[in-house]
Each structure stands twice: as structure tokens, then as C-alpha cells.
mmCIF file of C-alpha atoms in Angstrom:
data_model
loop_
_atom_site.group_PDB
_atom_site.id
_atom_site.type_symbol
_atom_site.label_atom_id
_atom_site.label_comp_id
_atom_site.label_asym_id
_atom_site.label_seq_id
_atom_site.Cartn_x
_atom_site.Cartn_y
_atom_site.Cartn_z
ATOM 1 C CA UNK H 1 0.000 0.000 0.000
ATOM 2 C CA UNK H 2 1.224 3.582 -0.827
ATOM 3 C CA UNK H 3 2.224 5.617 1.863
ATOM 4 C CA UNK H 4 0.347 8.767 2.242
ATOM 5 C CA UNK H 5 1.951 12.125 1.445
ATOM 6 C CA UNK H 6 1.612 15.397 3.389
ATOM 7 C CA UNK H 7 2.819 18.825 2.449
ATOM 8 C CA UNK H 8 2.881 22.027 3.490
ATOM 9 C CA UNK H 9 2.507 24.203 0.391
ATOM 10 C CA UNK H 10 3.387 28.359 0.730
ATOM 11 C CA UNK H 11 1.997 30.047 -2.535
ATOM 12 C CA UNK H 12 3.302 32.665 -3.877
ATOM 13 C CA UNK H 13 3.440 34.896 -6.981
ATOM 14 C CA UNK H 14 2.371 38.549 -8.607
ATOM 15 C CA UNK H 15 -0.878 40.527 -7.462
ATOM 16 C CA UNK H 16 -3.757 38.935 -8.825
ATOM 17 C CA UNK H 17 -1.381 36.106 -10.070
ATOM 18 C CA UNK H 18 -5.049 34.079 -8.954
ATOM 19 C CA UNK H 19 -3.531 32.891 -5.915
ATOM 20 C CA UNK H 20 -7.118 33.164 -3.529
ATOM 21 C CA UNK H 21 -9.010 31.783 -6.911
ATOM 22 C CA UNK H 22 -6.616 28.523 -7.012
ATOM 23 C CA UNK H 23 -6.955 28.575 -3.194
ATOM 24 C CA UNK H 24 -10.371 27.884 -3.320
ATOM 25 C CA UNK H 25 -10.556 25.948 -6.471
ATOM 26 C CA UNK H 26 -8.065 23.196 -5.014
ATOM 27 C CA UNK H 27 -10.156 23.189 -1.560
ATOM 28 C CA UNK H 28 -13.674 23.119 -3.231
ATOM 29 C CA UNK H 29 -14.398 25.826 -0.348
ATOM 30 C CA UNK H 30 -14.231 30.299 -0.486
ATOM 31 C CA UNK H 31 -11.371 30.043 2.094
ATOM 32 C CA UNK H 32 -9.862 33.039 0.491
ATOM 33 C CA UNK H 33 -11.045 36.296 -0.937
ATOM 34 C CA UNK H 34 -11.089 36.472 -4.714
ATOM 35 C CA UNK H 35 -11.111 40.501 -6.296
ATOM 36 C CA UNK H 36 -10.025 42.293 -9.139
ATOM 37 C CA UNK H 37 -8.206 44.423 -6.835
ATOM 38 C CA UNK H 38 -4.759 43.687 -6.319
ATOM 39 C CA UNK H 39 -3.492 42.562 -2.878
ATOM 40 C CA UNK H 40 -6.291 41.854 -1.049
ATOM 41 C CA UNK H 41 -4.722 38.920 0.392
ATOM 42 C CA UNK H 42 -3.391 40.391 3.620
ATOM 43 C CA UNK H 43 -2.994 37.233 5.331
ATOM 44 C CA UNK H 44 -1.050 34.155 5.308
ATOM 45 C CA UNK H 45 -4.869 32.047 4.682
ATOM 46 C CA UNK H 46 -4.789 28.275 4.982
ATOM 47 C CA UNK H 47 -6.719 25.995 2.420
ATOM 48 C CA UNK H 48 -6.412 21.935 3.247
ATOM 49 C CA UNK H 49 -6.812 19.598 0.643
ATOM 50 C CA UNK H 50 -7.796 15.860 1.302
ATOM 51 C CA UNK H 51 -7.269 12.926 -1.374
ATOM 52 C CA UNK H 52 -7.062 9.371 -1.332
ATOM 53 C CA UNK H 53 -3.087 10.557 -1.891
ATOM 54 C CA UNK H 54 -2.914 12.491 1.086
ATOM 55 C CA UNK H 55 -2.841 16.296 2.458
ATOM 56 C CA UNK H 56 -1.750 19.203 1.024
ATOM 57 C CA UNK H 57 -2.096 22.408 3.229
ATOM 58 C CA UNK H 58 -1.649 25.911 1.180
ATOM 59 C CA UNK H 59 -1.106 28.638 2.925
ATOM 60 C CA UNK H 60 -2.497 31.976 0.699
ATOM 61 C CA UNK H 61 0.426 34.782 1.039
ATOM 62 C CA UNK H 62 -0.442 38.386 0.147
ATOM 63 C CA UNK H 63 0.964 39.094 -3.748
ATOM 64 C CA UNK H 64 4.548 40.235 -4.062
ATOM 65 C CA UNK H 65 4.241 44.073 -4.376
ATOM 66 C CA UNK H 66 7.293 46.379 -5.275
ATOM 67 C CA UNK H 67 6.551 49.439 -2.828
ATOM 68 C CA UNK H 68 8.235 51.292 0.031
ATOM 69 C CA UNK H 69 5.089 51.793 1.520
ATOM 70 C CA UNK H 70 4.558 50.336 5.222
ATOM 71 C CA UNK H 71 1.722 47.980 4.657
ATOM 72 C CA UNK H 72 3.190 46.680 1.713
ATOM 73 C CA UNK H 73 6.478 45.879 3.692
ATOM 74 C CA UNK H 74 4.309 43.971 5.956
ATOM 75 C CA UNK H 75 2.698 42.201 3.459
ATOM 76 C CA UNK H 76 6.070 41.578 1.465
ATOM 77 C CA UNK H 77 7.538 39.978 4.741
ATOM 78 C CA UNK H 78 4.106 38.162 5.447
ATOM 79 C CA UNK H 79 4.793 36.092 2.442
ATOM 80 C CA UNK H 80 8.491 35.329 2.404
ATOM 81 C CA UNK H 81 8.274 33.968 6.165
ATOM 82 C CA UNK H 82 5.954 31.476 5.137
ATOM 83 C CA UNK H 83 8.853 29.963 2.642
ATOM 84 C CA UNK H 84 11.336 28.523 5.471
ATOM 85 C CA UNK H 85 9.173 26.473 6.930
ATOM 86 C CA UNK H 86 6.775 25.477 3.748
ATOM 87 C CA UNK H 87 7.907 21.873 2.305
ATOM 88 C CA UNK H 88 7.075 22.897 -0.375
ATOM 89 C CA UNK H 89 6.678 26.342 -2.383
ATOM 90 C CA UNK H 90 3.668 26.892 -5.195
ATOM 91 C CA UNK H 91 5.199 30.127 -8.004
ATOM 92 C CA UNK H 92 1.909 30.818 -9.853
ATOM 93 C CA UNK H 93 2.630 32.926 -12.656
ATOM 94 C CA UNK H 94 -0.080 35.234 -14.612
ATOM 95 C CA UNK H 95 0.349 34.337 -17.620
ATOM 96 C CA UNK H 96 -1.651 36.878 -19.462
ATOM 97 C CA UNK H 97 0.492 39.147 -18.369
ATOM 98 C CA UNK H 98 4.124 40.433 -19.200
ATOM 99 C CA UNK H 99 7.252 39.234 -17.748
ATOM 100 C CA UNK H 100 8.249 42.235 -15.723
ATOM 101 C CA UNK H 101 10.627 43.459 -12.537
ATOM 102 C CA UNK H 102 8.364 41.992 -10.104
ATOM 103 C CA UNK H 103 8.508 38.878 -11.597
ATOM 104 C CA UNK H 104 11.601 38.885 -11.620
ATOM 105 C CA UNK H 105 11.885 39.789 -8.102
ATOM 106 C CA UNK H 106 9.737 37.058 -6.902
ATOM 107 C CA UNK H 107 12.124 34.339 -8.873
ATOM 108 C CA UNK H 108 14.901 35.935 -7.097
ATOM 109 C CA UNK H 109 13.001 35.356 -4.028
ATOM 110 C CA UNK H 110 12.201 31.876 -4.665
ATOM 111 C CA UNK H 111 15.433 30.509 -6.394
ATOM 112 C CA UNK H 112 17.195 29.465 -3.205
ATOM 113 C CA UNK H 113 13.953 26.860 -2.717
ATOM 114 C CA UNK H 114 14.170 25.921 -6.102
ATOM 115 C CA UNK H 115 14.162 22.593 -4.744
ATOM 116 C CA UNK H 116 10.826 22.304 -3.590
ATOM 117 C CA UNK H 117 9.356 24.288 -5.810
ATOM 118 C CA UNK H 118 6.797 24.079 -8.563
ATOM 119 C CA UNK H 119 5.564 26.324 -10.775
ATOM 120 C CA UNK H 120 2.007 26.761 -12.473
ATOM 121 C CA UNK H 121 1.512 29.331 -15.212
ATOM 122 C CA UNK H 122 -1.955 30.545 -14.728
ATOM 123 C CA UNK H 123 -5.082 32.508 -16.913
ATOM 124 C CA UNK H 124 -4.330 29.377 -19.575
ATOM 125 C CA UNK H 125 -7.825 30.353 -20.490
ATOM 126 C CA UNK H 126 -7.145 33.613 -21.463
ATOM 127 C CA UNK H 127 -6.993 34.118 -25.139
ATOM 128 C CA UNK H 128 -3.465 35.340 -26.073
ATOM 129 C CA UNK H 129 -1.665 33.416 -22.437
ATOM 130 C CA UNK H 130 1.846 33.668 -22.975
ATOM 131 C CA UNK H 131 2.745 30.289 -21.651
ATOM 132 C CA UNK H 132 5.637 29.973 -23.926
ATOM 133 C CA UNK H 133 7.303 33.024 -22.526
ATOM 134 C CA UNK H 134 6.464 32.045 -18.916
ATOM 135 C CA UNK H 135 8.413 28.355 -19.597
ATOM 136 C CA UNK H 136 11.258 30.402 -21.153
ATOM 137 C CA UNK H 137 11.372 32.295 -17.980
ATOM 138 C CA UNK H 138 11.360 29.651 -15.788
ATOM 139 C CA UNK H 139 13.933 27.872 -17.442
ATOM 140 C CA UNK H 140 16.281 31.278 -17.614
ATOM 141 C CA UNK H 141 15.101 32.306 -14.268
ATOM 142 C CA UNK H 142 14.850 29.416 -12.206
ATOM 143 C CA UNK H 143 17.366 26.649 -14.207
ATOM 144 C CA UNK H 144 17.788 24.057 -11.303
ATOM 145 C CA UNK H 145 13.563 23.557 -11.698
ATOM 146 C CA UNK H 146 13.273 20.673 -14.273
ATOM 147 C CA UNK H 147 10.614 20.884 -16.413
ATOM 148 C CA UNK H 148 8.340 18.597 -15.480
ATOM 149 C CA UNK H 149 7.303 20.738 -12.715
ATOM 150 C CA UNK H 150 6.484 23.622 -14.706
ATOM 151 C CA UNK H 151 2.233 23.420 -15.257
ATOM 152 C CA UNK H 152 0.186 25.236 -17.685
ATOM 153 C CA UNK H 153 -3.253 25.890 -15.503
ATOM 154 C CA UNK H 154 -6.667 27.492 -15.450
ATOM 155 C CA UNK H 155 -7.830 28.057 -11.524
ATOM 156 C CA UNK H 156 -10.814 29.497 -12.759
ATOM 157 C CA UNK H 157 -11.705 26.708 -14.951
ATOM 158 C CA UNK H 158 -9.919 24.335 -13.293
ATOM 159 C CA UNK H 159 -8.079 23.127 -16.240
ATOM 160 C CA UNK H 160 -5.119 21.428 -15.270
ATOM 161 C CA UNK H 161 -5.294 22.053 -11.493
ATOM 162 C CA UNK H 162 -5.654 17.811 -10.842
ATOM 163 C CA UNK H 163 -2.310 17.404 -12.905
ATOM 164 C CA UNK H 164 -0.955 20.671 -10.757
ATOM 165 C CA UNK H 165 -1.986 18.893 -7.487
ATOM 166 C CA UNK H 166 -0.550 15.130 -8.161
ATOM 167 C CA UNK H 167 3.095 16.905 -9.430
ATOM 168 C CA UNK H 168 2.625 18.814 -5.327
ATOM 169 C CA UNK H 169 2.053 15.139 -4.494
ATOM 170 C CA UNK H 170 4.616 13.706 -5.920
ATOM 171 C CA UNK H 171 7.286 15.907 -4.208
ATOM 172 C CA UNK H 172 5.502 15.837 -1.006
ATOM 173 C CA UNK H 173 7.215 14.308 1.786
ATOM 174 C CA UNK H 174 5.813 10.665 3.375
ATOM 175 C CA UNK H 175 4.417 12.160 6.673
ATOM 176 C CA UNK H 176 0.862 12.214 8.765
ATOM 177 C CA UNK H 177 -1.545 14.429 7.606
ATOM 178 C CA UNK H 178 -1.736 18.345 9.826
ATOM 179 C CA UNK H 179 -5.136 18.282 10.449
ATOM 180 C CA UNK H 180 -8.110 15.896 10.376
ATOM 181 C CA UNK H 181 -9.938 14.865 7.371
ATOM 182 C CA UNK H 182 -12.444 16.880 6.551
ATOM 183 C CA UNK H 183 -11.244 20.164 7.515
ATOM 184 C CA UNK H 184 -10.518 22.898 4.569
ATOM 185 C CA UNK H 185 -9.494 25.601 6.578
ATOM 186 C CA UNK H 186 -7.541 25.915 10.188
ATOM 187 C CA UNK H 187 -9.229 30.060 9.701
ATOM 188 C CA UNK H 188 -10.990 31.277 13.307
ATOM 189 C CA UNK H 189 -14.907 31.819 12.933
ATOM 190 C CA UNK H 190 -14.329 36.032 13.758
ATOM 191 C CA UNK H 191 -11.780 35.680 11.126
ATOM 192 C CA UNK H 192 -13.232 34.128 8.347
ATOM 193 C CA UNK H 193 -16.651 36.510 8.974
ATOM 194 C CA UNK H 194 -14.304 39.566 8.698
ATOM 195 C CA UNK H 195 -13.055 38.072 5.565
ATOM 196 C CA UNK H 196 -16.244 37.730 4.309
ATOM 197 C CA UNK H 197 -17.307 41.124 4.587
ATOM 198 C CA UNK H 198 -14.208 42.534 3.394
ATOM 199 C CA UNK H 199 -14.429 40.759 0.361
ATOM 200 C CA UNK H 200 -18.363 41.641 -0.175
ATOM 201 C CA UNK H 201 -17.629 44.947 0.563
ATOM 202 C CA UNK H 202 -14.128 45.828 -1.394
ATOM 203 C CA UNK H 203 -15.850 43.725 -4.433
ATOM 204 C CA UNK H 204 -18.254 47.223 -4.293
ATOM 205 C CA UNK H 205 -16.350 49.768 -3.780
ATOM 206 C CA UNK H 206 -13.954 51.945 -6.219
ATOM 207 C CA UNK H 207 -10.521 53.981 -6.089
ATOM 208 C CA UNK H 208 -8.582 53.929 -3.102
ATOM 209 C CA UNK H 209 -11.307 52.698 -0.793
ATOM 210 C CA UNK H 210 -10.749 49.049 -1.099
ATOM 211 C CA UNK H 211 -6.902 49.326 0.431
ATOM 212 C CA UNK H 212 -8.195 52.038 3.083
ATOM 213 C CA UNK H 213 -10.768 49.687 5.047
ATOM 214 C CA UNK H 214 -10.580 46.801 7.422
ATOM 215 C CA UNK H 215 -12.693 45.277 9.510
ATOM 216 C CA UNK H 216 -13.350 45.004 13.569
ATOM 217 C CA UNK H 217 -15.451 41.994 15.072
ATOM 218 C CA UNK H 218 -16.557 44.180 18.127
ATOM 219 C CA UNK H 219 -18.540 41.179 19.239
ATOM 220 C CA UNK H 220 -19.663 37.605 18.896
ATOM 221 C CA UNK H 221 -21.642 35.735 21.177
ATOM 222 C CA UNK H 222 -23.949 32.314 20.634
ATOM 223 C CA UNK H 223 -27.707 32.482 21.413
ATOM 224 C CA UNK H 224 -30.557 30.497 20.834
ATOM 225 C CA UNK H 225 -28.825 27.495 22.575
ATOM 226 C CA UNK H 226 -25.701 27.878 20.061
ATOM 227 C CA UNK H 227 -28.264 28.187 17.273
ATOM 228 C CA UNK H 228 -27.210 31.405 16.440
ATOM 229 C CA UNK H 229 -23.816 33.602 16.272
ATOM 230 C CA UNK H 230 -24.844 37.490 16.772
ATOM 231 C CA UNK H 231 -21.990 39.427 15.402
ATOM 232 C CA UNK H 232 -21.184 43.368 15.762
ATOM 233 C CA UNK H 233 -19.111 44.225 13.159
ATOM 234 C CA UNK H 234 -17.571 47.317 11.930
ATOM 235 C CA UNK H 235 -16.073 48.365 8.497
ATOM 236 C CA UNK H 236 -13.623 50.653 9.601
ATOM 237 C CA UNK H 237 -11.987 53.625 6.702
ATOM 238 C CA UNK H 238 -9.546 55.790 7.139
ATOM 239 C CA UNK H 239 -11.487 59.082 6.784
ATOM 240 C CA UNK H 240 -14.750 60.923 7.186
ATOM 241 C CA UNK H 241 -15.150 61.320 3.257
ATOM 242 C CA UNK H 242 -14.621 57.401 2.790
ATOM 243 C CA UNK H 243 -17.388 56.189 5.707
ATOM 244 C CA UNK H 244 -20.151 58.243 3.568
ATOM 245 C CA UNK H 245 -19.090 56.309 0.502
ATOM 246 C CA UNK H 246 -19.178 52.850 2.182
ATOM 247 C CA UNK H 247 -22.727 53.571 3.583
ATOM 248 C CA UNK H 248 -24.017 54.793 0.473
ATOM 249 C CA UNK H 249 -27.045 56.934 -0.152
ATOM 250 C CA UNK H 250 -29.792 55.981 1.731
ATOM 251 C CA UNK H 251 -27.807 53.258 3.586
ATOM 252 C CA UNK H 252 -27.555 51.172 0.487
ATOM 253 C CA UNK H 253 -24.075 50.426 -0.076
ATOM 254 C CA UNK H 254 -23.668 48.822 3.763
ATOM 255 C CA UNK H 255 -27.379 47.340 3.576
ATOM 256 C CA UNK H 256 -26.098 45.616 0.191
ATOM 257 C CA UNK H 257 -22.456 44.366 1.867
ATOM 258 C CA UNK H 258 -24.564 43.028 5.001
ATOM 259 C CA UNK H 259 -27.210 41.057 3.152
ATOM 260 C CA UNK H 260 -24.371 39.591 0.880
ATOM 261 C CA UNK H 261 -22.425 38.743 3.130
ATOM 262 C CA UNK H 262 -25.411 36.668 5.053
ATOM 263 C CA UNK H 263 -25.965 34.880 1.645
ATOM 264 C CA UNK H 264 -22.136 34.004 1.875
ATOM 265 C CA UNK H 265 -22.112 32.834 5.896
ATOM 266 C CA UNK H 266 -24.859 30.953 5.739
ATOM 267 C CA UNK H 267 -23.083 28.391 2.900
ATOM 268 C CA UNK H 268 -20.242 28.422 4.975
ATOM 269 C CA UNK H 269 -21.573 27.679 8.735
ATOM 270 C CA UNK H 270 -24.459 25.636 10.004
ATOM 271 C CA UNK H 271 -25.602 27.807 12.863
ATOM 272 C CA UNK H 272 -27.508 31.120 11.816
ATOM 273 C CA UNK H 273 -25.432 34.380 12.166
ATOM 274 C CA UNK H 274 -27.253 37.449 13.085
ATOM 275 C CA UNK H 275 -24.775 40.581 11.967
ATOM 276 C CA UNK H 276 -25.219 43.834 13.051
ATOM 277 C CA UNK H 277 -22.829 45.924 11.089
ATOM 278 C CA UNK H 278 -21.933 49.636 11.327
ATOM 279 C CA UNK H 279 -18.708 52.247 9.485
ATOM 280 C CA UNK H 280 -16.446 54.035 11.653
ATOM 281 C CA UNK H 281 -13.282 55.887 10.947
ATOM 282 C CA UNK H 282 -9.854 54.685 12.311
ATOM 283 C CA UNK H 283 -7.839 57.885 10.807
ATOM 284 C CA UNK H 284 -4.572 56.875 8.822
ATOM 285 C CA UNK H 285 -4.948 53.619 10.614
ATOM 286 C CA UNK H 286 -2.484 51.809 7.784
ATOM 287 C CA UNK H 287 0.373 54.127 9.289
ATOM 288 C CA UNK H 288 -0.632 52.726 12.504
ATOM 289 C CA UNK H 289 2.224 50.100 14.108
ATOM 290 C CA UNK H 290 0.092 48.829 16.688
ATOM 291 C CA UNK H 291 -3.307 48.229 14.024
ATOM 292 C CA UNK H 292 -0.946 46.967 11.273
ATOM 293 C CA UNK H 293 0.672 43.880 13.765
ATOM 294 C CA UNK H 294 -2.995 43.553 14.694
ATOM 295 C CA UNK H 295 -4.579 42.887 11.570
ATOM 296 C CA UNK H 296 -2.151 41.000 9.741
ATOM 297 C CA UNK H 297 -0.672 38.519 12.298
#
């Protein structure tokens, strides 16, 4: 009988490389937020994946940014701590988009695990994919990474992600599984609900306001015999101008984000959550040292 393989998989790559959509494809589950916004991944987000072969745990890091900016230092560092310890290392690649400096960067960053890595060209879907230049880059970039664990993929479609996931098999180390069968996500319930509404509610809004908001469980607490999960929440912005914006005229905009992200909780949990949530300002809170360590932990 084959012995069952286990793996700790860090993923990294551009933003919107589709990181959070192959995150959830792989795991069957939303575990992580999927936008059209770049770097909305703030978190190092872990999807588990259970097969007859084994388990592979990805851990989601926030997209490799080039920027001075303190957040995006945070972020930067968020995602390169995760490789030391990974056995493994997933380099997705947009491949509907140009090789450029970042990319660059991020082969630099990976080329001293080129050992355990594999790399998946993504958007194969995309009419015009340059998957050609993204194998010519890998083998100039990243030499020591034979090619049979370069991939061609689609995480939207799912094309090629089963052929993706046996080659993260195959270099997996023969070890017992992290966490019990069955779970797709080691995420805390006030974490993943915060997710949730971030997502709902940066999917709606425009211009800077996405990257200027986070959001503050104030308070959970079961009812109804553990039944039900009532939840104050706040969507917190950075100025006065921005919490107008996000509660929209006539209280649309946070009536919208609450009722869509009930829809979204109630497919994800079996008890009933009851959210009661509310915009505040947290001025400049993203030059904040104590509310960045906070929030992305």
C-alpha cells in the first residue's frame, strides 16, 4: 500500500497572479477572498486539501508588491516567512500578463527553494496566455527547476489544477496528515466573517477605498442554545469622506455588503449568524504600528 503524502505548500506569486481563486478551487471551499483588486490577500490564509493521496495544506500569502510603503512591507515579509518552513513552495505565474521586474523579483526570491518548488503558469484560459514566454522564464530564471514541474493551468476553470496537485504530491514528503480529514481551513470563525465582509464589501467599492478599510469583530456571542452567532461588526476607513461612501445613499451600499455577506455565511456555517454591522473611521490607521501587527498577524 502507498504511503500517504503530506505537504505544506506556501503560494506565492504577482498581485492577482489568482492565488485566492486557485486557493479555493483546489479546496472546493471560499477560504480566500477572490477581487479584481490587487493585494487583497493580507494574510497568510490556509486551504487543506484531502485525497485518497494524502494532504496538502496551502497557505495563501499576500501578492509580491514592489513598494516602500509600510503595509506593503508587511505584506512583502508576510509572504516570504511562510517559505522557510513550507515543504514545499507553489510560483503561480499570470500568464496573461508580461514578464516584468516583479517577476523577476519574486524568482529571485524563490530561487534558493528551487528545490521544492513548482511552478504553475496561470489565466491558460485567457486568449493570447503567454505560456511559452512564462516556460522560457522559468527555465532562464529558475534553471535548477526541471521541467516537469512547470504546469500550464486554469484556476478558474480548473483546467489542469488535478495534474498541478498530483506533481505537489509527488514531491511531497511521506508524513501524517496536519489536520483531520475533513477540515478545509484551520481560519478562526471572527476571522473568516471579517473576511467575508471585506471581500463583499471591497468587491463594491472603487478607487482607493478598497486598500483604506478593514474590519473590527466588536462582538460575537452564541444564542438560541448555540443556534445562532450574533456578530457586531464594523467596516472601519480611514477618513470621514470614505465612511459616507461605504454607507451609500440611503444606507444602500452597507445594507447591500450586510445582506451579501449573510448569503455568503450561511453556505459556509451551520448555525444562523445574526450581523449587526456599522462604518467608523480609524484615521490613517495603515500608518498605525500597533493596528498593522494587529490585523495582519
Amino acid at each position: 500500500m502507498e504511503e500517504k503524502k503530506c505537504a505544506l505548500v506556501a503560494i506565492v506569486g504577482r498581485p492577482s497572479a489568482g492565488k485566492s481563486t486557485f486557493l479555493n478551487d483546489a479546496c472546493q471551499e471560499n477560504v480566500s477572498i477572490v477581487s479584481p483588486i490587487p493585494q487583497t490577500t493580507r494574510n497568510a490564509i490556509r486551504g487543506i486539501v484531502n485525497t485518497s493521496l494524502g494532504q496538502l495544506v496551502f497557505v495563501d500569502t499576500p501578492g509580491w508588491h514592489k513598494s516602500e510603503k509600510k503595509l506593503n512591507l508587511i505584506l512583502q515579509k508576510t509572504a516570504q516567512d511562510q517559505l522557510d518552513g513550507a515543504d514545499e513552495i507553489l510560483y503561480l505565474i499570470d500568464s496573461s500578463r508580461d514578464i516584468g521586474e516583479e517577476e523577476e523579483m519574486i524568482a529571485a526570491l524563490v530561487r534558493p527553494y528551487a528545490a521544492k518548488t513548482i511552478v504553475a503558469a496561470n489565466k491558460r484560459d485567457i486568449p493570447g496566455a503567454k505560456l511559452l514566454a512564462c516556460k522560457e522564464f522559468v527555465e532562464r530564471s529558475l534553471p535548477e527547476i526541471p521541467a516537469e514541474r512547470f504546469f500550464a493551468i486554469s484556476a478558474k476553470t480548473d483546467e489542469g489544477v488535478e495534474d498541478l496537485l498530483r506533481g505537489l504530491y509527488a514531491l511531497a514528503p511521506a508524513q501524517q496528515n496536519l489536520y483531520p480529514e475533513g477540515f478545509y481551513t484551520d481560519q478562526e470563525v471572527e476571522f473568516r466573517i471579517a473576511e467575508v465582509i471585506r471581500g463583499e464589501a471591497i468587491n463594491r467599492l472603487q478607487e482607493e477605498i478598497p486598500h483604506a478599510l478593514y474590519v473590527e469583530i466588536a462582538d460575537a456571542e452564541f444564542k438560541n442554545d448555540g443556534k445562532k452567532l450574533w456578530v457586531r461588526a464594523f467596516l472601519c476607513v480611514e477618513r470621514e469622506s470614505q465612511k459616507g461612501i461605504v454607507i451609500g445613499k440611503g444606507a444602500s451600499m452597507i445594507k447591500t455588503i450586510r445582506m451579501e455577506s449573510l448569503k455568503k455565511l450561511a453556505d459556509i456555517f451551520e448555525y444562523k449568524i445574526d450581523l449587526d454591522l456599522q462604518v467608523k473611521v480609524d484615521k490613517n490607521w495603515r500608518q498605525k504600528d500597533d493596528r498593522l501587527s494587529r490585523l495582519l498577524k
